[in-house]
Coordinates of C-alpha atoms in Angstrom, one line a residue:
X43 CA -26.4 22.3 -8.1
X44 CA -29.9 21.5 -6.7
X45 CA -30.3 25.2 -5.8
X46 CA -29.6 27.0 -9.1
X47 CA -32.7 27.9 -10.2
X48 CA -31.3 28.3 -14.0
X49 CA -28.0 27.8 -16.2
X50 CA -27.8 31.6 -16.5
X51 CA -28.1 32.1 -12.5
X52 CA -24.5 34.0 -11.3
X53 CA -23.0 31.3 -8.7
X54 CA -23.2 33.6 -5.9
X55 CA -27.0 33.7 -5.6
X56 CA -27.3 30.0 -5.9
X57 CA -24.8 29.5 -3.0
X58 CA -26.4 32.4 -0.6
X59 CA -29.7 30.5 -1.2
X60 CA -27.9 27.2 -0.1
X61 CA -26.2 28.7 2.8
X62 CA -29.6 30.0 3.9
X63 CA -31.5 26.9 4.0
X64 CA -28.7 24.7 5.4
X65 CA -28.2 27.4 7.9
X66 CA -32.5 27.2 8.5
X67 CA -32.1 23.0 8.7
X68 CA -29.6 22.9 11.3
X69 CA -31.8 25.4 13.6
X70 CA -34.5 23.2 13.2
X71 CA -32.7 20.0 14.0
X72 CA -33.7 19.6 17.9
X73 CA -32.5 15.5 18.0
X74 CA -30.0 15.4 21.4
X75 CA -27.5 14.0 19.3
X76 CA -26.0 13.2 15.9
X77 CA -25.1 10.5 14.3
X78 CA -22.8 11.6 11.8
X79 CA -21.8 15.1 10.2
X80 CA -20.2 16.0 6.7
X81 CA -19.2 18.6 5.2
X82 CA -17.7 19.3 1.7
X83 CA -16.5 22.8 0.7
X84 CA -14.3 23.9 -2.1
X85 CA -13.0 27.5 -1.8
X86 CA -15.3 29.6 -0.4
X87 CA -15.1 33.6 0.0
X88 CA -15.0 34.7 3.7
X89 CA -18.6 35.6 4.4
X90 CA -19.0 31.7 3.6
X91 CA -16.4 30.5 5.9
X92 CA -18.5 32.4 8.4
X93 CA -21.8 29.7 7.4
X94 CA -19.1 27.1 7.6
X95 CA -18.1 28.0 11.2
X96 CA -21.2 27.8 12.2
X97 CA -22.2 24.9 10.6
X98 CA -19.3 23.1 12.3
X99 CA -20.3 24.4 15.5
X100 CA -23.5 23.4 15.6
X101 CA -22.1 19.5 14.5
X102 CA -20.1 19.8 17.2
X103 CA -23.0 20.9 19.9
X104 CA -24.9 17.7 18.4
X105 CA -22.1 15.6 20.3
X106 CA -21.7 13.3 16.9
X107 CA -20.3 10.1 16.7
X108 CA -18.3 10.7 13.2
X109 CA -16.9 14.4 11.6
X110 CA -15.7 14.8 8.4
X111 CA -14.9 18.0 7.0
X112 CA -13.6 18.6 3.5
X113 CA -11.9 21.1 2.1
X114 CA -11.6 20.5 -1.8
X115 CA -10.2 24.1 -2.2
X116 CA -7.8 24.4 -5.3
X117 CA -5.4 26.4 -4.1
X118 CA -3.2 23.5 -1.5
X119 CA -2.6 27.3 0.5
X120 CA -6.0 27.9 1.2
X121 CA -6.6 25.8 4.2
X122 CA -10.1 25.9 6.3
X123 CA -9.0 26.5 9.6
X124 CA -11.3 25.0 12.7
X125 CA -12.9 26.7 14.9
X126 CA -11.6 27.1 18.3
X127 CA -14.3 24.8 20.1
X128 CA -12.4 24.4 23.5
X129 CA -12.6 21.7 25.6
X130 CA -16.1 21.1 25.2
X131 CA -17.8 18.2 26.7
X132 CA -19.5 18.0 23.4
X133 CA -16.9 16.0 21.6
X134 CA -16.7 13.1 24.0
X135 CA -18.8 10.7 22.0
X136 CA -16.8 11.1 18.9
X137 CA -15.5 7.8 17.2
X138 CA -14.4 8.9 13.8
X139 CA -12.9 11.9 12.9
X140 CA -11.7 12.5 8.9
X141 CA -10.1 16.0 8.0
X142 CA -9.1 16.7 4.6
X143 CA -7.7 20.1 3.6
X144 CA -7.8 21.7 6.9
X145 CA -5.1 23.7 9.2
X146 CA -4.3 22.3 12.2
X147 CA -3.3 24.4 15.6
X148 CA -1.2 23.0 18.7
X149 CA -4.2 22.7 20.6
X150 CA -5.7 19.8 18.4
X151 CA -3.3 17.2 19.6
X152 CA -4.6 17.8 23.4
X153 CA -8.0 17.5 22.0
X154 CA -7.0 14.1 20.8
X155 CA -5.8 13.1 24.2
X156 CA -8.0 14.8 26.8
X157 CA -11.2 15.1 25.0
X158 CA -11.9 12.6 22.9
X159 CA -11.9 9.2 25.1
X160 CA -13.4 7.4 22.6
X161 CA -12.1 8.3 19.3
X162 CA -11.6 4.7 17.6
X163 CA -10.2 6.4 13.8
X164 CA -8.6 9.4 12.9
X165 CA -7.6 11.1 8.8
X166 CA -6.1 14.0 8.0
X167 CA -5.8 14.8 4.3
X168 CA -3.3 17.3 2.9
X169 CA -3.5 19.1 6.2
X170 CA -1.6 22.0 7.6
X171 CA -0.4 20.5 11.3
X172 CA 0.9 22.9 13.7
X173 CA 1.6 19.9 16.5
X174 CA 4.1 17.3 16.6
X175 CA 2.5 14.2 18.6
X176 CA -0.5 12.3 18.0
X177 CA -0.7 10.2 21.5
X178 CA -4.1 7.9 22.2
X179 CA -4.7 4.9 23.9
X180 CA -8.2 4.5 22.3
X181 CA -6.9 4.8 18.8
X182 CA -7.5 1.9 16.0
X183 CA -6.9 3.5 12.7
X184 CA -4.8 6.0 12.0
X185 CA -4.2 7.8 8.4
X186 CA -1.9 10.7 8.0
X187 CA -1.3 11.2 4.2
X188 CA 0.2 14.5 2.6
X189 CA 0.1 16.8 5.2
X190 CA 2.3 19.7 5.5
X191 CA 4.3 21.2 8.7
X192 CA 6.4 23.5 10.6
X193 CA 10.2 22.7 10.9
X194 CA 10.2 20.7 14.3
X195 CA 12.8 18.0 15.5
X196 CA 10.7 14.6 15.3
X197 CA 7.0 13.8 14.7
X198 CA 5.9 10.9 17.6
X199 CA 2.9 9.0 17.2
X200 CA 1.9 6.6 20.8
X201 CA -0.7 4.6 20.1
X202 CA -0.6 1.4 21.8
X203 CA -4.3 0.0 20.5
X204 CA -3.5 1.0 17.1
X205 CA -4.5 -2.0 14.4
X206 CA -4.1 0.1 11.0
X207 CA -1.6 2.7 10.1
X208 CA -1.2 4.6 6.9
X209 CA 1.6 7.5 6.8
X210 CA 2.5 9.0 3.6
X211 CA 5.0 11.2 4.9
X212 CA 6.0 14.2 2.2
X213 CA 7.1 17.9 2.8
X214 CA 8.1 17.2 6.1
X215 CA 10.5 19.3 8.0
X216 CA 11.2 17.1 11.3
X217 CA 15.0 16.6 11.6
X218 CA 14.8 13.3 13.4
X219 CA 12.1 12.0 11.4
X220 CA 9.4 10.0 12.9
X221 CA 9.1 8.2 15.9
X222 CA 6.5 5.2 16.6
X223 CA 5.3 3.5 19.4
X224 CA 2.1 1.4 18.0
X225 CA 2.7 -1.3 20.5
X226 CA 2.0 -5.1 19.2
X227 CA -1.4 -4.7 18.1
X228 CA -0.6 -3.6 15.1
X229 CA -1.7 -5.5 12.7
X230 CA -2.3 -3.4 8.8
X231 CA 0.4 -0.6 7.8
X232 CA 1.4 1.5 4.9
X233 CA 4.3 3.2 4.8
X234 CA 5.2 5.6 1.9
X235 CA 8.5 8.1 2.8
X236 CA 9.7 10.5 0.0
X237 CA 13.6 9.9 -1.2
X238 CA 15.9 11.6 0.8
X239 CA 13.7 13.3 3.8
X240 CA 14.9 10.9 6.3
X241 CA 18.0 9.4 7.4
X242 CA 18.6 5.6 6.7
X243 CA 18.8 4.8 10.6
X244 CA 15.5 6.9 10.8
X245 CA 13.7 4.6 8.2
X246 CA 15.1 1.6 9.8
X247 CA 13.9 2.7 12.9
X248 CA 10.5 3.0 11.3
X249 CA 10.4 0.0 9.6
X250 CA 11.5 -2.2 12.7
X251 CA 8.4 -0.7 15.0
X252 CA 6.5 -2.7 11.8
X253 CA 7.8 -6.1 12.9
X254 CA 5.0 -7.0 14.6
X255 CA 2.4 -6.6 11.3
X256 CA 0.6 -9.0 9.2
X257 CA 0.5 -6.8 6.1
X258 CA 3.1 -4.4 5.1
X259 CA 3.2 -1.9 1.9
X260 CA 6.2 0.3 2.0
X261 CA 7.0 2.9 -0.9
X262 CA 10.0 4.6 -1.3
X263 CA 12.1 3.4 1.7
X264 CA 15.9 3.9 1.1
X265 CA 18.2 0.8 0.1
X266 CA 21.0 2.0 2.3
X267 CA 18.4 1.4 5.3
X268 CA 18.3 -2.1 4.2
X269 CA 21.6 -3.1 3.1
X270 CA 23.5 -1.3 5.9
X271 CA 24.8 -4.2 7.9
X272 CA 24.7 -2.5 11.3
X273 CA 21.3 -1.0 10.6
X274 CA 20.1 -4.5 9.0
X275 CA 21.2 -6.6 11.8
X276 CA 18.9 -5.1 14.5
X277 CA 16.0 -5.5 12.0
X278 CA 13.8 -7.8 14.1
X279 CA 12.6 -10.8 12.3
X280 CA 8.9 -9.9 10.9
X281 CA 7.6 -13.3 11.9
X282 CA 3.5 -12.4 11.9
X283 CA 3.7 -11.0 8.2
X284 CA 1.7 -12.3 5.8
X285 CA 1.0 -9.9 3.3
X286 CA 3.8 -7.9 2.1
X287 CA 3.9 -5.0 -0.9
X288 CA 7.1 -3.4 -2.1
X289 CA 8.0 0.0 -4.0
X290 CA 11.2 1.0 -5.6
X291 CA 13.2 1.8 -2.9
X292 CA 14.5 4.6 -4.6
X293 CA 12.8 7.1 -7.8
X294 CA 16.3 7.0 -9.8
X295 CA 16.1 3.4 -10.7
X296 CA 18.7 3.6 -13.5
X297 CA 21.2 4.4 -10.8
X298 CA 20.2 2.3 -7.7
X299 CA 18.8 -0.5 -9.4
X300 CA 21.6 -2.8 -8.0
X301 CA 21.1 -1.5 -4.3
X302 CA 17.1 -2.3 -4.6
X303 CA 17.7 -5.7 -5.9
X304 CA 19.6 -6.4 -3.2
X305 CA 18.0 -4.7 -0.6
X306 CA 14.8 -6.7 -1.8
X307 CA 16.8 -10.0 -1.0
X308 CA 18.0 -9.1 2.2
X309 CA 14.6 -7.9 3.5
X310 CA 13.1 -10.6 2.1
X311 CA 15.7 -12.4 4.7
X312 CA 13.6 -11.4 7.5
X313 CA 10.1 -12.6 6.0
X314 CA 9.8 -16.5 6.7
X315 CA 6.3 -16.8 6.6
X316 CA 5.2 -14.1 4.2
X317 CA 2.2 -15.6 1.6
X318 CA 1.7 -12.7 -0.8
X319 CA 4.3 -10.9 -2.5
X320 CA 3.5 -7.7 -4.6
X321 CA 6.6 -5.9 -6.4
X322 CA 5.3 -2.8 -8.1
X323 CA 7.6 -0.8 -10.3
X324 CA 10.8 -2.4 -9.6
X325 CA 13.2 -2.4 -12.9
X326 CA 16.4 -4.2 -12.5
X327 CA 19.2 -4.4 -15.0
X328 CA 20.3 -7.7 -17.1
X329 CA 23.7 -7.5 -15.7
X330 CA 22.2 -7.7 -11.7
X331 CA 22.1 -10.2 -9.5
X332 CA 21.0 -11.4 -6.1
X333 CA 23.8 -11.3 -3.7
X334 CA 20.9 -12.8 -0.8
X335 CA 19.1 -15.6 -2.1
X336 CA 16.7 -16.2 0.5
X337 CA 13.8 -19.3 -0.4
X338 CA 10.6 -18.0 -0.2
X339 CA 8.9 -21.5 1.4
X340 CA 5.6 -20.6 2.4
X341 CA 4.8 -17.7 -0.9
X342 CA 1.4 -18.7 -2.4
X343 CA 0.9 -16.0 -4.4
X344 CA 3.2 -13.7 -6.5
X345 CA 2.0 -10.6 -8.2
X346 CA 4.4 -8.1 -10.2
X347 CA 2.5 -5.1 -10.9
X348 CA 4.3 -2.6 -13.5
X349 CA 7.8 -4.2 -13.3
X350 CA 10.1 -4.2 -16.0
X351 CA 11.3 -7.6 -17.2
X352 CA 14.5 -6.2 -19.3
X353 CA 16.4 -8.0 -17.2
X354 CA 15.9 -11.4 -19.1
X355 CA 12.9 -12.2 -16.9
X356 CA 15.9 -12.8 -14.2
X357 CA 13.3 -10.8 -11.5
X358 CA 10.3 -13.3 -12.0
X359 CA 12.9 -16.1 -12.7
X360 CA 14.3 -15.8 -9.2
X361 CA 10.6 -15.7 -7.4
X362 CA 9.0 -18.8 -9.2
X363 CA 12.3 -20.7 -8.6
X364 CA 12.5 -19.9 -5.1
X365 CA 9.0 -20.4 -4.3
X366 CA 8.3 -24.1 -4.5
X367 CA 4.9 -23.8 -3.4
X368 CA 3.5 -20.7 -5.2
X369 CA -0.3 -21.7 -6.0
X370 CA -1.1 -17.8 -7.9
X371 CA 0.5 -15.5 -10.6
X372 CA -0.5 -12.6 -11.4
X373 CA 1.7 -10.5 -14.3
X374 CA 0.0 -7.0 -14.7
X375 CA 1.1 -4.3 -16.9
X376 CA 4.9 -5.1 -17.0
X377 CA 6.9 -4.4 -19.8
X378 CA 9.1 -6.8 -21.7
X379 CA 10.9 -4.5 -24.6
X380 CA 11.4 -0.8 -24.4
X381 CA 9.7 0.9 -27.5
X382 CA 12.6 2.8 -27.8
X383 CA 14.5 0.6 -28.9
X384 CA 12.3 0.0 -32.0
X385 CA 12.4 -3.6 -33.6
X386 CA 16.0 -4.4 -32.9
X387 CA 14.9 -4.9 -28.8
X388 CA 11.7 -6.6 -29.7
X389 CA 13.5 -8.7 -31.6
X390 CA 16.3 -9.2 -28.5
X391 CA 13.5 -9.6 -26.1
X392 CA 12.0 -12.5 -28.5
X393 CA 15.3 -14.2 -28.6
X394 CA 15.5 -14.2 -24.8
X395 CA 12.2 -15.5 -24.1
X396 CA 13.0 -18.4 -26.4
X397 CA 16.2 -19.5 -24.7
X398 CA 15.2 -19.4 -21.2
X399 CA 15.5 -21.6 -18.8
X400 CA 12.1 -24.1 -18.4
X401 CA 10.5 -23.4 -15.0
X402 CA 9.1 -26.1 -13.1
X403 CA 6.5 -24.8 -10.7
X404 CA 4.6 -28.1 -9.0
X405 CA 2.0 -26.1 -7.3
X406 CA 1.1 -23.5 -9.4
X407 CA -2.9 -23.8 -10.0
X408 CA -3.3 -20.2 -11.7
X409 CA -1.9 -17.5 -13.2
X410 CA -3.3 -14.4 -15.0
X411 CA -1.3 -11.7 -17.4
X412 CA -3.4 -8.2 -17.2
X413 CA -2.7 -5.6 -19.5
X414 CA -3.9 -2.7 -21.5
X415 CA -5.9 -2.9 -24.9
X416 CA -2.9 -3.8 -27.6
X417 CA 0.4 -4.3 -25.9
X418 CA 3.5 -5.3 -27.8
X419 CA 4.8 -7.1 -24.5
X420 CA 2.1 -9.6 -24.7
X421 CA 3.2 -12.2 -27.0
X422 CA 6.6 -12.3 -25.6
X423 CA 4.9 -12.8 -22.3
X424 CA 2.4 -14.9 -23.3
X425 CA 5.5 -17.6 -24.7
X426 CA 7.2 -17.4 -20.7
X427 CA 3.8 -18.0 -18.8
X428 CA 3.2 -20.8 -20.9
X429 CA 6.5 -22.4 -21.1
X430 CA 6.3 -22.5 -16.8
X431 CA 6.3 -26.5 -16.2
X432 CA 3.2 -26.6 -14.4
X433 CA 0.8 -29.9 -14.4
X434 CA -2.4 -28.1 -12.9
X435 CA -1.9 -24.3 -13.5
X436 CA -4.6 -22.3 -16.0
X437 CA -3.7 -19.1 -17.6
X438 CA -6.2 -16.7 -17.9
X439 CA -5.6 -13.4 -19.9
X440 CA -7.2 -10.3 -19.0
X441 CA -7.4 -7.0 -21.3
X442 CA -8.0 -4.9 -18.6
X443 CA -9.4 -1.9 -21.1
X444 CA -12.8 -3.7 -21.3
X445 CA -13.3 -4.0 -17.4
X446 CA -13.0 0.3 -16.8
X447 CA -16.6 1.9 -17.4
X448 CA -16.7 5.0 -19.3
X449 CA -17.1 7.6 -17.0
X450 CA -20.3 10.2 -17.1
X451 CA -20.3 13.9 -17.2
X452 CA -20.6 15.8 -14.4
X453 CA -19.3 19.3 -12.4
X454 CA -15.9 19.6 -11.1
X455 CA -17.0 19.9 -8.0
X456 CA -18.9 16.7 -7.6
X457 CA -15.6 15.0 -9.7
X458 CA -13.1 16.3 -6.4
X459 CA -15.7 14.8 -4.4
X460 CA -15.8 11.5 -5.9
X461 CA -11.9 11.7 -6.2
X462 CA -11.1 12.5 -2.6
X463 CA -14.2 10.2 -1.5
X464 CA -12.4 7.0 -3.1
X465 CA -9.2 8.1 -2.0
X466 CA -10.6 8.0 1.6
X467 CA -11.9 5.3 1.8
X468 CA -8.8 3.4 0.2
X469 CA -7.3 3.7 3.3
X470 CA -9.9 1.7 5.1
X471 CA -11.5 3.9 6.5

């Protein structure tokens, strides 16, 4: 944008003129080394890939201590593919490396173990990987999120110094699924698996290389890996977790509903000395109960985040009266009544909320109800949180809709950035 010299100016001129003085700043950069290189592109024609290469080149010949290279190209088949750098000596200081959009040959994973001693984090985006191992003793965080990759029989990841992980794991074609081996340093990991890509002994085998965690957020993990006794009784006891956030088990809740209830209560078996709880989107019929009733001793703080409370508040029922000493609340976005139903459920709902059980909650010092500008849930709401029996708690409601900014104007192409930017960094990175 900085280059067009007016609003009439055809977009290829402006981005020749950019290519040529980037291409003039790098030639001119004599420092030994670099600190850090990035790079944002969104599609480019070929004789720009060509500046690209070389641009990455160059980085690379700096020796820098952090890479990033973005693709923001619309087209998810239009991948930047790397140069082939070799085994230069070049990349050895390299301590942060963050790929988004980008194809990925067999010959990157032995770049990850033989040439880069002292990589400490590693992202890849919505990449195209053409390897099937990611093995580093030097690794610390480690984010692989959307990518895409050849049919191969199981993905393994060896990192014994890793202390974050973050694997959304869609599109894959690896018959035996994943295999970890994080070693007990683990200590942060998110875990999101799409319905019915892996096995149920595959995702307990996953989830049990997590035992060793202190904070756990897993999306979209089958209930059958949970409730299957054989499978659930070689779950090791997750004795160093702390911090614990849970999605549906499974995208067709008006099915499985039953099997996610209960496949909450037996996990929550193996949890003893979690302290934060976060269910987001679980929806439970009225007619379900927990089979496991496991007390939740040492929970200080409960949040339901988009749940569904048709069940006649029996999900937030059961965690307040198994948590004797829950100190926080938080109830954001969750819905009471479906509109659907029109004023016959709202008036159901209202009925329900006024013959429940009183909840006696000793410890309880605050609770907060978030929500969206008008919401018809909130009255019915309001009546539950403040007919909890508790002798210190304050309840604070928040209308979320006055905390958003409103968002300027501004190209597409800095709008991807910002996106993918936040998105990024999310993952701690």
């Amino acid at each position: 944008m900085h280059f067009r010299r007016s609003p009439y100016e055809p977009w290829t001129e402006t981005s020749v003129r950019m290519e040529r003085f980037v291409s003039k700043l790098l030639v001119l950069h004599d420092a030994p080394c670099l600190d850090a290189f990035r790079l944002a592109a969104s599609s480019a024609s070929h004789d720009s890939r060509r500046h690209i290469d070389a641009w990455v080149r160059r980085a690379i010949r700096g020796n820098p201590l952090v890479l990033e290279v973005r693709n923001m190209s619309s087209d998810g088949h239009d991948l930047y593919q790397l140069p082939h750098l070799g085994s230069s000596s070049r990349w050895r200081r390299l301590k942060r490396l963050k790929l988004i959009g980008v194809s990925l040959d067999h010959s990157f994973a032995k770049l990850l173990h033989y040439w880069w001693p002292h990589l400490e984090d590693l992202v890849l985006v919505q990449c195209q990987i053409g390897f099937c191992s990611i093995e580093s003793d030097r690794l610390n965080n480690l984010a692989i999120q959307y990518c895409t990759n050849p049919p191969a029989d199981v993905f393994v990841i060896r990192a014994s110094g890793l202390a974050a992980l973050s694997l959304a794991l869609h599109n894959n074609s690896y018959r035996n699924g994943v295999s970890l081996h994080v070693g007990n340093s683990l200590v942060r990991a998110s875990v999101t698996l799409k319905r019915d890509e892996f096995s149920p002994r595959n995702e307990a085998m996953i989830l049990g290389s997590l035992f060793n965690v202190a904070s756990l957020a897993m999306k979209d993990f089958q209930a059958m890996a949970i409730l299957d006794t054989e499978l659930f009784d070689k779950l090791p006891t997750f004795n160093n977790l702390r911090t614990l956030t849970l999605n549906p088990f499974s995208l067709n809740s008006t099915v499985c509903d039953v099997h996610n209830f209960k496949a909450l209560g037996r996990f929550l078996q193996k949890t003893p000395n979690m302290l934060m709880l976060t269910l987001e989107n679980f929806w439970v019929a009225p007619t379900v109960e927990l089979v496991e009733d496991p007390a939740l001793q040492n929970l200080r703080t409960l949040i339901l985040d988009s749940c569904s409370l048709h069940d006649n508040f029996g999900l937030l029922h059961h965690c307040l009266r198994n948590s004797p000493n829950l100190e926080k609340l938080i109830v954001q976005y969750c819905k009471v009544s479906d509109s659907s139903t029109g004023g016959e459920g709202n008036a159901k709902s209202k009925e329900e909320s006024q013959n429940m059980v009183p909840l006696h909650c000793p410890k309880l010092e605050s609770t907060e109800l978030r929500y969206h500008g008008h919401d018809a849930n909130i009255p019915i709401l309001r009546r539950l949180l403040l007919g909890i029996s508790a002798p210190k708690n304050s309840i604070k409601f928040t209308n979320m809709k006055y905390r958003t900014g409103r968002m300027r104007p501004c190209h597409w192409f800095a709008l991807t950035a910002r996106f993918v930017r936040a998105f990024t960094n999310s993952l701690g990175f």
